[in-house]
PDB file of C-alpha atoms and ligand atoms in Angstrom:
ATOM      1  CA  MET B   1      20.132 -36.270  -8.516  1.00 96.00           C
ATOM      2  CA  MET B   2      17.482 -38.472  -6.982  1.00 98.00           C
ATOM      3  CA  LEU B   3      14.532 -37.298  -4.932  1.00 98.00           C
ATOM      4  CA  TRP B   4      13.588 -39.897  -2.334  1.00 98.00           C
ATOM      5  CA  SER B   5       9.923 -39.209  -2.036  1.00 98.00           C
ATOM      6  CA  ALA B   6       6.489 -40.638  -1.221  1.00 97.00           C
ATOM      7  CA  ALA B   7       3.269 -40.612  -3.199  1.00 93.00           C
ATOM      8  CA  PRO B   8       0.745 -37.772  -2.757  1.00 91.00           C
ATOM      9  CA  PRO B   9      -0.795 -36.676  -0.487  1.00 91.00           C
ATOM     10  CA  ALA B  10       2.419 -36.954   1.599  1.00 95.00           C
ATOM     11  CA  PRO B  11       2.743 -33.203   2.099  1.00 97.00           C
ATOM     12  CA  ASN B  12       6.481 -32.783   2.574  1.00 98.00           C
ATOM     13  CA  PRO B  13       7.641 -34.514  -0.638  1.00 98.00           C
ATOM     14  CA  ARG B  14       4.796 -32.699  -2.376  1.00 98.00           C
ATOM     15  CA  ARG B  15       6.344 -29.353  -1.480  1.00 98.00           C
ATOM     16  CA  VAL B  16       9.481 -30.305  -3.378  1.00 98.00           C
ATOM     17  CA  THR B  17       7.760 -31.763  -6.420  1.00 98.00           C
ATOM     18  CA  ILE B  18       5.569 -28.666  -6.823  1.00 98.00           C
ATOM     19  CA  PHE B  19       8.555 -26.375  -6.226  1.00 98.00           C
ATOM     20  CA  ALA B  20      10.627 -28.226  -8.856  1.00 98.00           C
ATOM     21  CA  ALA B  21       7.735 -28.087 -11.320  1.00 98.00           C
ATOM     22  CA  GLU B  22       7.404 -24.318 -10.784  1.00 98.00           C
ATOM     23  CA  LYS B  23      11.102 -24.056 -11.665  1.00 98.00           C
ATOM     24  CA  GLY B  24      10.682 -26.255 -14.737  1.00 98.00           C
ATOM     25  CA  LEU B  25      12.987 -28.923 -13.270  1.00 98.00           C
ATOM     26  CA  ASN B  26      12.551 -32.591 -13.999  1.00 95.00           C
ATOM     27  CA  LEU B  27      13.788 -34.421 -10.888  1.00 96.00           C
ATOM     28  CA  ALA B  28      14.214 -38.189 -10.987  1.00 98.00           C
ATOM     29  CA  ALA B  29      12.245 -39.564  -8.025  1.00 98.00           C
ATOM     30  CA  THR B  30      11.832 -42.823  -6.139  1.00 98.00           C
ATOM     31  CA  GLU B  31       8.743 -43.173  -3.958  1.00 98.00           C
ATOM     32  CA  LEU B  32       9.105 -45.060  -0.679  1.00 98.00           C
ATOM     33  CA  ALA B  33       6.027 -46.785   0.785  1.00 95.00           C
ATOM     34  CA  ILE B  34       5.594 -45.119   4.159  1.00 90.00           C
ATOM     35  CA  PHE B  35       2.862 -47.464   5.385  1.00 85.00           C
ATOM     36  CA  LYS B  36       5.251 -50.388   4.697  1.00 90.00           C
ATOM     37  CA  GLY B  37       8.027 -48.656   6.665  1.00 91.00           C
ATOM     38  CA  GLU B  38      10.443 -48.356   3.722  1.00 95.00           C
ATOM     39  CA  HIS B  39      11.538 -44.948   5.026  1.00 95.00           C
ATOM     40  CA  LYS B  40      12.880 -46.625   8.200  1.00 94.00           C
ATOM     41  CA  ALA B  41      15.047 -49.183   6.349  1.00 97.00           C
ATOM     42  CA  PRO B  42      18.821 -48.882   6.954  1.00 98.00           C
ATOM     43  CA  ALA B  43      19.410 -47.712   3.377  1.00 97.00           C
ATOM     44  CA  HIS B  44      17.122 -44.728   3.917  1.00 98.00           C
ATOM     45  CA  LEU B  45      18.340 -44.009   7.450  1.00 98.00           C
ATOM     46  CA  ALA B  46      21.782 -43.632   5.864  1.00 98.00           C
ATOM     47  CA  ARG B  47      20.305 -40.869   3.679  1.00 98.00           C
ATOM     48  CA  ASN B  48      18.367 -39.197   6.486  1.00 98.00           C
ATOM     49  CA  PRO B  49      18.929 -40.160  10.128  1.00 98.00           C
ATOM     50  CA  ARG B  50      15.367 -38.955  10.862  1.00 97.00           C
ATOM     51  CA  GLY B  51      14.031 -41.704   8.564  1.00 97.00           C
ATOM     52  CA  GLN B  52      11.779 -39.272   6.720  1.00 97.00           C
ATOM     53  CA  VAL B  53      11.089 -38.165   3.174  1.00 98.00           C
ATOM     54  CA  PRO B  54      11.859 -36.128   1.168  1.00 98.00           C
ATOM     55  CA  VAL B  55      15.599 -36.444   0.714  1.00 98.00           C
ATOM     56  CA  LEU B  56      17.476 -35.064  -2.273  1.00 98.00           C
ATOM     57  CA  GLU B  57      20.498 -37.221  -3.097  1.00 98.00           C
ATOM     58  CA  LEU B  58      23.096 -35.448  -5.212  1.00 98.00           C
ATOM     59  CA  ASP B  59      25.181 -37.202  -7.853  1.00 97.00           C
ATOM     60  CA  ASP B  60      28.155 -37.477  -5.476  1.00 98.00           C
ATOM     61  CA  GLY B  61      25.970 -39.182  -2.854  1.00 98.00           C
ATOM     62  CA  THR B  62      25.505 -36.130  -0.630  1.00 98.00           C
ATOM     63  CA  CYS B  63      21.996 -36.141   0.868  1.00 98.00           C
ATOM     64  CA  ILE B  64      19.896 -33.111   1.760  1.00 98.00           C
ATOM     65  CA  ALA B  65      16.960 -33.681   4.111  1.00 98.00           C
ATOM     66  CA  GLU B  66      14.099 -31.320   5.046  1.00 98.00           C
ATOM     67  CA  SER B  67      11.722 -30.212   2.319  1.00 98.00           C
ATOM     68  CA  VAL B  68      12.292 -26.472   2.680  1.00 98.00           C
ATOM     69  CA  SER B  69      16.083 -26.947   2.774  1.00 98.00           C
ATOM     70  CA  ILE B  70      15.857 -28.919  -0.472  1.00 98.00           C
ATOM     71  CA  CYS B  71      13.778 -26.129  -2.002  1.00 98.00           C
ATOM     72  CA  ARG B  72      16.307 -23.513  -0.871  1.00 98.00           C
ATOM     73  CA  TYR B  73      19.078 -25.572  -2.489  1.00 98.00           C
ATOM     74  CA  LEU B  74      17.162 -25.825  -5.768  1.00 98.00           C
ATOM     75  CA  ASP B  75      16.348 -22.113  -5.575  1.00 98.00           C
ATOM     76  CA  ALA B  76      20.042 -21.226  -5.210  1.00 97.00           C
ATOM     77  CA  LEU B  77      20.863 -23.261  -8.330  1.00 98.00           C
ATOM     78  CA  HIS B  78      17.829 -22.079 -10.310  1.00 98.00           C
ATOM     79  CA  PRO B  79      16.841 -18.586  -9.110  1.00 98.00           C
ATOM     80  CA  ASP B  80      14.087 -18.059 -11.718  1.00 97.00           C
ATOM     81  CA  PRO B  81      11.263 -17.722 -10.985  1.00 98.00           C
ATOM     82  CA  PRO B  82      12.086 -16.441  -7.482  1.00 97.00           C
ATOM     83  CA  LEU B  83       9.996 -18.408  -4.962  1.00 98.00           C
ATOM     84  CA  PHE B  84      11.717 -17.282  -1.757  1.00 98.00           C
ATOM     85  CA  GLY B  85      11.368 -13.536  -2.379  1.00 97.00           C
ATOM     86  CA  THR B  86      13.188 -11.041  -4.550  1.00 96.00           C
ATOM     87  CA  ASP B  87      15.191  -8.752  -2.237  1.00 96.00           C
ATOM     88  CA  ALA B  88      16.134  -8.638   1.444  1.00 97.00           C
ATOM     89  CA  LEU B  89      12.775  -7.319   2.651  1.00 97.00           C
ATOM     90  CA  ASP B  90      10.761  -9.541   0.347  1.00 96.00           C
ATOM     91  CA  ARG B  91      12.749 -12.593   1.453  1.00 97.00           C
ATOM     92  CA  ALA B  92      12.015 -11.747   5.087  1.00 97.00           C
ATOM     93  CA  ARG B  93       8.329 -11.330   4.271  1.00 97.00           C
ATOM     94  CA  VAL B  94       8.146 -14.690   2.494  1.00 98.00           C
ATOM     95  CA  ASP B  95      10.033 -16.375   5.316  1.00 98.00           C
ATOM     96  CA  THR B  96       7.626 -14.920   7.887  1.00 98.00           C
ATOM     97  CA  ALA B  97       4.651 -16.256   5.939  1.00 98.00           C
ATOM     98  CA  LEU B  98       6.322 -19.647   5.539  1.00 98.00           C
ATOM     99  CA  ARG B  99       6.985 -19.938   9.272  1.00 98.00           C
ATOM    100  CA  TRP B 100       3.407 -18.950  10.080  1.00 98.00           C
ATOM    101  CA  VAL B 101       2.131 -21.682   7.778  1.00 98.00           C
ATOM    102  CA  GLU B 102       4.421 -24.254   9.380  1.00 98.00           C
ATOM    103  CA  PHE B 103       3.870 -23.243  13.010  1.00 98.00           C
ATOM    104  CA  VAL B 104       0.301 -21.904  13.118  1.00 98.00           C
ATOM    105  CA  LEU B 105      -1.285 -24.580  10.906  1.00 98.00           C
ATOM    106  CA  GLY B 106       1.341 -27.287  10.366  1.00 98.00           C
ATOM    107  CA  THR B 107       2.044 -28.011  14.015  1.00 98.00           C
ATOM    108  CA  PRO B 108      -1.546 -28.653  15.227  1.00 98.00           C
ATOM    109  CA  LEU B 109      -2.358 -30.488  11.982  1.00 98.00           C
ATOM    110  CA  ALA B 110       0.563 -32.865  12.524  1.00 96.00           C
ATOM    111  CA  LEU B 111      -0.363 -33.384  16.174  1.00 95.00           C
ATOM    112  CA  VAL B 112      -3.913 -34.393  15.252  1.00 95.00           C
ATOM    113  CA  TRP B 113      -2.625 -36.693  12.501  1.00 94.00           C
ATOM    114  CA  VAL B 114      -0.087 -38.469  14.691  1.00 91.00           C
ATOM    115  CA  ASN B 115      -2.228 -38.763  17.819  1.00 92.00           C
ATOM    116  CA  ASP B 116      -5.878 -38.747  16.830  1.00 92.00           C
ATOM    117  CA  HIS B 117      -6.340 -40.186  13.366  1.00 90.00           C
ATOM    118  CA  PRO B 118      -7.432 -43.766  12.670  1.00 87.00           C
ATOM    119  CA  LEU B 119      -4.948 -44.162   9.796  1.00 85.00           C
ATOM    120  CA  THR B 120      -1.864 -43.072  11.675  1.00 82.00           C
ATOM    121  CA  ALA B 121      -2.286 -43.056  15.428  1.00 71.00           C
ATOM    122  CA  PRO B 122      -1.900 -46.868  15.693  1.00 70.00           C
ATOM    123  CA  LEU B 123       1.474 -46.666  13.883  1.00 73.00           C
ATOM    124  CA  PHE B 124       2.944 -44.474  16.602  1.00 69.00           C
ATOM    125  CA  GLY B 125       3.149 -46.489  19.823  1.00 66.00           C
ATOM    126  CA  THR B 126       2.975 -43.319  21.890  1.00 69.00           C
ATOM    127  CA  ALA B 127      -0.220 -41.818  20.447  1.00 77.00           C
ATOM    128  CA  HIS B 128      -2.064 -39.566  22.917  1.00 90.00           C
ATOM    129  CA  GLN B 129      -5.594 -39.468  21.567  1.00 91.00           C
ATOM    130  CA  ALA B 130      -6.996 -36.765  23.871  1.00 94.00           C
ATOM    131  CA  PHE B 131      -4.002 -34.522  23.253  1.00 95.00           C
ATOM    132  CA  GLY B 132      -4.367 -35.045  19.503  1.00 94.00           C
ATOM    133  CA  ALA B 133      -8.061 -34.202  19.661  1.00 96.00           C
ATOM    134  CA  SER B 134      -7.287 -31.054  21.659  1.00 97.00           C
ATOM    135  CA  ASN B 135      -5.419 -29.761  18.607  1.00 98.00           C
ATOM    136  CA  ARG B 136      -8.457 -29.946  16.317  1.00 98.00           C
ATOM    137  CA  PRO B 137      -9.776 -26.524  17.441  1.00 98.00           C
ATOM    138  CA  LYS B 138      -6.289 -25.118  16.853  1.00 98.00           C
ATOM    139  CA  VAL B 139      -6.433 -26.342  13.253  1.00 98.00           C
ATOM    140  CA  ALA B 140      -9.827 -24.649  12.860  1.00 98.00           C
ATOM    141  CA  ALA B 141      -8.493 -21.422  14.426  1.00 98.00           C
ATOM    142  CA  ALA B 142      -5.504 -21.485  12.057  1.00 98.00           C
ATOM    143  CA  LEU B 143      -7.819 -21.878   9.056  1.00 98.00           C
ATOM    144  CA  ASP B 144      -9.861 -18.906  10.317  1.00 98.00           C
ATOM    145  CA  TRP B 145      -6.696 -16.865  10.692  1.00 97.00           C
ATOM    146  CA  PHE B 146      -5.406 -17.584   7.189  1.00 98.00           C
ATOM    147  CA  ASP B 147      -8.887 -17.101   5.788  1.00 98.00           C
ATOM    148  CA  ARG B 148      -9.030 -13.580   7.234  1.00 96.00           C
ATOM    149  CA  ARG B 149      -5.514 -12.674   6.073  1.00 95.00           C
ATOM    150  CA  ILE B 150      -5.140 -14.244   2.673  1.00 95.00           C
ATOM    151  CA  ALA B 151      -5.209 -12.005  -0.394  1.00 89.00           C
ATOM    152  CA  ASP B 152      -3.929 -13.100  -3.796  1.00 93.00           C
ATOM    153  CA  TYR B 153      -1.161 -15.166  -2.229  1.00 96.00           C
ATOM    154  CA  VAL B 154      -0.020 -16.029   1.297  1.00 96.00           C
ATOM    155  CA  ALA B 155       2.932 -13.649   1.385  1.00 96.00           C
ATOM    156  CA  GLY B 156       1.308 -10.866  -0.659  1.00 89.00           C
ATOM    157  CA  ASP B 157       1.050 -10.441  -4.395  1.00 87.00           C
ATOM    158  CA  GLY B 158       3.305 -13.201  -5.763  1.00 95.00           C
ATOM    159  CA  PHE B 159       3.268 -17.008  -5.649  1.00 98.00           C
ATOM    160  CA  THR B 160       6.010 -18.294  -3.294  1.00 98.00           C
ATOM    161  CA  ILE B 161       7.184 -21.243  -1.237  1.00 98.00           C
ATOM    162  CA  ALA B 162       4.668 -20.148   1.435  1.00 98.00           C
ATOM    163  CA  ASP B 163       1.824 -20.907  -1.003  1.00 98.00           C
ATOM    164  CA  ILE B 164       3.359 -24.266  -1.868  1.00 98.00           C
ATOM    165  CA  VAL B 165       3.641 -25.269   1.786  1.00 98.00           C
ATOM    166  CA  LEU B 166       0.137 -24.045   2.666  1.00 98.00           C
ATOM    167  CA  TRP B 167      -1.399 -25.782  -0.350  1.00 98.00           C
ATOM    168  CA  SER B 168       0.363 -29.087   0.417  1.00 98.00           C
ATOM    169  CA  SER B 169      -0.783 -28.900   4.045  1.00 98.00           C
ATOM    170  CA  LEU B 170      -4.388 -28.187   3.084  1.00 98.00           C
ATOM    171  CA  ASP B 171      -4.477 -30.896   0.426  1.00 98.00           C
ATOM    172  CA  PHE B 172      -3.181 -33.380   2.978  1.00 97.00           C
ATOM    173  CA  GLY B 173      -5.520 -32.051   5.682  1.00 97.00           C
ATOM    174  CA  ARG B 174      -8.541 -32.367   3.386  1.00 97.00           C
ATOM    175  CA  TRP B 175      -7.510 -35.905   2.424  1.00 95.00           C
ATOM    176  CA  THR B 176      -7.402 -36.914   6.095  1.00 94.00           C
ATOM    177  CA  GLY B 177     -10.674 -35.156   6.904  1.00 95.00           C
ATOM    178  CA  ILE B 178      -8.936 -32.989   9.536  1.00 97.00           C
ATOM    179  CA  VAL B 179      -9.324 -29.856   7.377  1.00 97.00           C
ATOM    180  CA  ASP B 180     -12.707 -28.632   6.189  1.00 96.00           C
ATOM    181  CA  LEU B 181     -12.530 -25.578   3.938  1.00 97.00           C
ATOM    182  CA  THR B 182     -16.308 -25.237   3.615  1.00 95.00           C
ATOM    183  CA  PRO B 183     -16.624 -22.362   6.129  1.00 96.00           C
ATOM    184  CA  HIS B 184     -13.525 -20.576   4.786  1.00 97.00           C
ATOM    185  CA  ALA B 185     -14.568 -18.977   1.501  1.00 97.00           C
ATOM    186  CA  ARG B 186     -11.446 -16.891   0.857  1.00 97.00           C
ATOM    187  CA  LEU B 187      -9.087 -19.712   1.669  1.00 98.00           C
ATOM    188  CA  ARG B 188     -11.166 -22.104  -0.439  1.00 97.00           C
ATOM    189  CA  ASP B 189     -10.987 -19.700  -3.355  1.00 97.00           C
ATOM    190  CA  TRP B 190      -7.203 -19.442  -2.981  1.00 98.00           C
ATOM    191  CA  PHE B 191      -6.962 -23.260  -2.695  1.00 98.00           C
ATOM    192  CA  ASP B 192      -8.941 -23.697  -5.915  1.00 98.00           C
ATOM    193  CA  ARG B 193      -6.780 -21.163  -7.751  1.00 97.00           C
ATOM    194  CA  VAL B 194      -3.532 -22.822  -6.654  1.00 98.00           C
ATOM    195  CA  SER B 195      -4.999 -26.262  -7.453  1.00 98.00           C
ATOM    196  CA  ALA B 196      -5.321 -25.153 -11.081  1.00 98.00           C
ATOM    197  CA  ARG B 197      -1.628 -24.235 -11.438  1.00 98.00           C
ATOM    198  CA  PRO B 198       0.209 -26.457 -13.932  1.00 98.00           C
ATOM    199  CA  SER B 199       2.809 -27.364 -11.269  1.00 98.00           C
ATOM    200  CA  VAL B 200       0.072 -28.726  -8.995  1.00 98.00           C
ATOM    201  CA  VAL B 201      -1.833 -30.501 -11.756  1.00 98.00           C
ATOM    202  CA  ALA B 202       1.384 -32.069 -13.103  1.00 97.00           C
ATOM    203  CA  THR B 203       2.315 -33.444  -9.672  1.00 96.00           C
ATOM    204  CA  GLY B 204      -0.998 -35.194  -9.050  1.00 95.00           C
ATOM    205  CA  GLY B 205      -3.510 -32.394  -8.453  1.00 97.00           C
ATOM    206  CA  VAL B 206      -5.955 -32.325  -5.577  1.00 97.00           C
ATOM    207  CA  THR B 207      -6.078 -35.552  -3.574  1.00 95.00           C
ATOM    208  CA  PRO B 208      -9.632 -36.881  -3.135  1.00 89.00           C
ATOM    209  CA  PRO B 209     -10.578 -37.100   0.571  1.00 81.00           C
ATOM    210  CA  VAL B 210     -10.354 -40.546   2.184  1.00 73.00           C
ATOM    211  CA  GLY B 211     -13.746 -42.235   1.797  1.00 63.00           C
TER     212      GLY B 211
HETATM  213  N1  GSH E   1      10.293 -31.419   8.496  1.00 95.28           N
HETATM  214  C1  GSH E   1      10.382 -32.493   7.536  1.00 95.28           C
HETATM  215  C2  GSH E   1       9.184 -33.413   7.745  1.00 95.28           C
HETATM  216  C3  GSH E   1       9.297 -34.668   6.907  1.00 95.28           C
HETATM  217  C4  GSH E   1       8.152 -35.619   7.170  1.00 95.28           C
HETATM  218  O1  GSH E   1       7.514 -35.609   8.241  1.00 95.28           O
HETATM  219  N2  GSH E   1       7.890 -36.455   6.172  1.00 95.28           N
HETATM  220  C5  GSH E   1       6.865 -37.453   6.341  1.00 95.28           C
HETATM  221  C6  GSH E   1       6.200 -37.757   5.005  1.00 95.28           C
HETATM  222  S1  GSH E   1       5.184 -36.404   4.495  1.00 95.28           S
HETATM  223  C7  GSH E   1       7.530 -38.706   6.844  1.00 95.28           C
HETATM  224  O2  GSH E   1       8.572 -39.091   6.354  1.00 95.28           O
HETATM  225  N3  GSH E   1       6.904 -39.326   7.837  1.00 95.28           N
HETATM  226  C8  GSH E   1       7.353 -40.540   8.421  1.00 95.28           C
HETATM  227  C9  GSH E   1       7.965 -40.356   9.775  1.00 95.28           C
HETATM  228  O3  GSH E   1       8.069 -39.234  10.275  1.00 95.28           O
HETATM  229  O4  GSH E   1       8.368 -41.359  10.321  1.00 95.28           O
HETATM  230  C10 GSH E   1      10.410 -31.926   6.119  1.00 95.28           C
HETATM  231  O5  GSH E   1       9.908 -30.818   5.922  1.00 95.28           O
HETATM  232  O6  GSH E   1      10.947 -32.566   5.215  1.00 95.28           O
END
């Protein structure tokens, strides 16, 4: 197997590397340089027609795209520890939390990054700066929402894929300066606790914010 990846803080490959570390898996990985466009080269487009990372290439050449799909595949092969829930209801609960992380926080965060960030907006010919900026309050509202709701973990009392995806998003958001956890004490506390997990430390730990 080969994980086609990108260096931290790229949040989507990070989901998979943390997930694999939680499972005790040692995945061979090749990092593509996104800012050099290596993920848009024909060889990578053959692996993923979206030209994105991560991609998990199996030994027979089959490629799986989409970070959460890769995690589900790994989870099916290596069920312990369970990171997508334990029974039907628990799985539904974890999936709900995961979708909230992706839609409530992930969507506005990505829209700011693509349209209204000095590092990225120029790379996308169609950047709409005002639209990007209009998503900044939505990021702040999402942080408020998770801050009010979060207990030990995002989906309740156990660490799951929802925590991995939220942590990767916040680490990336802090690195870009789009996310500020200062006013969100509960979320900050959760972030610090997850940051100390061996799986997170082993995969690069917290990314220092861009200077
Ligand atoms: N929904 C995809 C998103 C993948 C994604 O956006 N990856 C980023 C790196 S973190 C990427 O490849 N960006 C380059 C691009 O979209 O052209 C997933 O979860 O894997």
